[in-house]
Amino acid sequence: MADDDEPTFESAESGASHTYPQQAGEIRKGSHLMIKGHPCKCIEVSTSKTGKHGHAKAHIVALDIFTGKKYEDLCPTSHNLEVPFVKRTEYQLLTADGDSGEVSLLLESGETKDDLNLPTFVQVGEPTDDDKKVVDDIMKGVDDGKTVTVIVQSACGMEKIIQCKTTDA
């Protein structure tokens, strides 16, 4: 009988959330937010005056930070929106395979990170022109024998290479 009263937990996460709340009226151009479950970067925000029912509305246009897809949202400025924790990390590139899309990165601890792919190998949608340019830069740097540093952006449990820098070894 006592066993039935115990709560059952389906998932075993650390409890750390991928997002935090922020008022819609505080969202500015360039800030990150969640729209329809996608982490996005705001490219345009406009507010309307309070109407008959007394709520000013914010019209937000944003691009998905991983796919580049455009999303729009209209909500009262007093309401809270979810804002993702977005992290940018630099790694040194060890190897990059242009055919399979696999990359191997060097962590600061000296271990390797092998769970990322080149930006043109996407699970959802088509790679953007920026993705293709980053891959071209990475492959050119590798072919020239230079030291390539990639910048990885992560949010909501997803990661993607968004930039690369090359230095002469």
XYZ file of C-alpha atoms in Angstrom:
169
model
C 0.000 0.000 0.000
C 2.777 2.450 0.908
C 4.545 1.801 -2.422
C 1.580 3.193 -4.391
C 1.852 6.605 -2.705
C 5.438 7.165 -3.818
C 5.865 9.571 -6.761
C 7.292 8.034 -9.916
C 9.909 9.951 -11.887
C 10.099 9.099 -15.566
C 13.275 11.013 -16.430
C 16.589 11.242 -14.642
C 17.966 14.677 -15.498
C 20.228 16.817 -13.361
C 17.355 19.239 -12.898
C 19.113 22.105 -14.665
C 16.747 23.818 -17.065
C 17.692 24.728 -20.624
C 15.745 28.008 -20.368
C 14.889 30.833 -17.993
C 11.921 33.259 -18.056
C 12.138 36.868 -19.237
C 9.410 39.438 -19.884
C 8.517 39.861 -23.556
C 8.894 43.637 -23.209
C 12.577 43.188 -22.304
C 13.465 41.242 -25.447
C 15.764 43.304 -27.680
C 17.228 42.821 -31.139
C 20.102 40.353 -30.874
C 18.824 38.619 -27.724
C 17.913 34.936 -27.647
C 14.468 33.462 -26.974
C 12.422 30.310 -27.515
C 9.686 30.380 -30.164
C 7.587 27.224 -30.653
C 10.260 25.190 -28.854
C 13.144 26.424 -31.025
C 16.088 28.446 -29.681
C 16.085 31.656 -31.750
C 17.939 34.954 -32.026
C 15.735 38.038 -32.271
C 16.245 40.068 -35.475
C 13.294 42.443 -35.128
C 10.998 43.484 -32.284
C 8.173 46.020 -32.333
C 5.626 46.898 -29.680
C 2.075 48.097 -30.125
C 0.249 50.497 -27.833
C -2.155 49.292 -25.192
C -5.509 48.608 -26.761
C -9.068 48.328 -25.572
C -8.192 45.383 -23.322
C -5.130 47.035 -21.828
C -2.155 44.941 -22.952
C 0.714 46.266 -25.059
C 1.845 43.565 -27.473
C 5.339 42.697 -28.667
C 5.759 41.427 -32.242
C 8.989 39.424 -32.361
C 10.711 38.102 -35.495
C 13.585 35.691 -34.864
C 15.814 33.173 -36.648
C 16.472 29.673 -35.339
C 20.122 29.648 -34.202
C 20.692 26.129 -35.588
C 18.662 26.025 -38.839
C 18.312 29.727 -39.736
C 14.525 29.256 -40.105
C 12.411 32.368 -39.463
C 9.839 32.372 -36.650
C 7.397 35.050 -35.506
C 5.655 35.520 -32.183
C 3.039 37.971 -30.920
C 2.489 38.181 -27.176
C 1.666 40.724 -24.456
C 4.786 42.577 -23.230
C 3.916 41.705 -19.628
C 3.997 37.952 -20.279
C 7.099 35.849 -19.762
C 8.959 34.192 -22.615
C 11.440 31.359 -22.307
C 15.059 32.381 -22.990
C 17.553 29.587 -23.723
C 20.981 29.404 -22.095
C 23.261 29.821 -25.138
C 26.909 28.930 -24.720
C 29.784 29.522 -27.146
C 32.910 27.430 -26.754
C 36.152 27.391 -28.732
C 37.841 24.088 -29.560
C 40.928 23.239 -31.553
C 40.123 21.062 -34.556
C 42.086 17.815 -34.822
C 40.503 16.199 -37.900
C 37.625 16.927 -40.254
C 36.257 14.466 -42.815
C 34.578 16.272 -45.712
C 32.847 13.093 -46.943
C 31.325 11.725 -43.719
C 31.042 15.096 -41.986
C 32.703 13.861 -38.806
C 34.988 16.172 -36.854
C 37.291 15.525 -33.923
C 37.875 18.396 -31.502
C 40.430 18.834 -28.728
C 39.009 19.731 -25.309
C 40.949 21.815 -22.782
C 41.296 18.700 -20.622
C 43.258 17.017 -23.423
C 40.434 14.621 -24.316
C 38.765 14.532 -27.717
C 35.162 15.405 -28.562
C 33.906 13.289 -31.439
C 30.119 13.752 -31.311
C 29.872 16.756 -33.658
C 29.551 16.957 -37.432
C 30.395 19.651 -39.955
C 27.578 22.245 -40.192
C 26.507 21.091 -43.687
C 25.547 17.662 -42.307
C 22.228 18.683 -40.723
C 19.483 16.448 -39.337
C 16.688 18.918 -40.093
C 16.243 21.042 -43.218
C 18.903 22.328 -45.581
C 22.307 23.769 -44.636
C 22.450 27.555 -44.908
C 24.958 29.508 -46.999
C 26.799 30.411 -43.786
C 27.115 26.686 -42.962
C 28.641 26.011 -46.379
C 31.086 28.917 -45.998
C 32.199 27.686 -42.538
C 32.779 24.167 -43.913
C 34.769 25.558 -46.859
C 36.926 27.593 -44.450
C 37.446 24.560 -42.167
C 38.407 22.220 -45.024
C 40.701 24.852 -46.597
C 42.449 25.367 -43.234
C 42.882 21.614 -42.749
C 44.180 21.144 -46.311
C 46.652 24.021 -45.879
C 47.976 22.450 -42.663
C 46.973 25.399 -40.507
C 45.723 25.289 -36.919
C 41.927 25.530 -37.089
C 39.889 26.692 -34.080
C 36.122 26.167 -34.297
C 33.480 27.991 -32.261
C 30.654 25.732 -31.123
C 27.315 27.190 -30.069
C 25.172 25.067 -27.772
C 21.622 25.533 -26.478
C 18.820 23.207 -25.348
C 21.006 20.106 -25.615
C 21.971 20.817 -29.251
C 25.378 21.861 -30.551
C 26.602 23.270 -33.839
C 29.842 24.649 -35.276
C 29.080 28.262 -36.225
C 32.509 29.798 -36.939
C 36.113 28.912 -37.517
C 39.436 30.733 -37.182
C 42.682 29.631 -38.774
C 46.168 30.442 -37.546
C 49.504 29.427 -39.012
C 50.897 26.515 -37.029
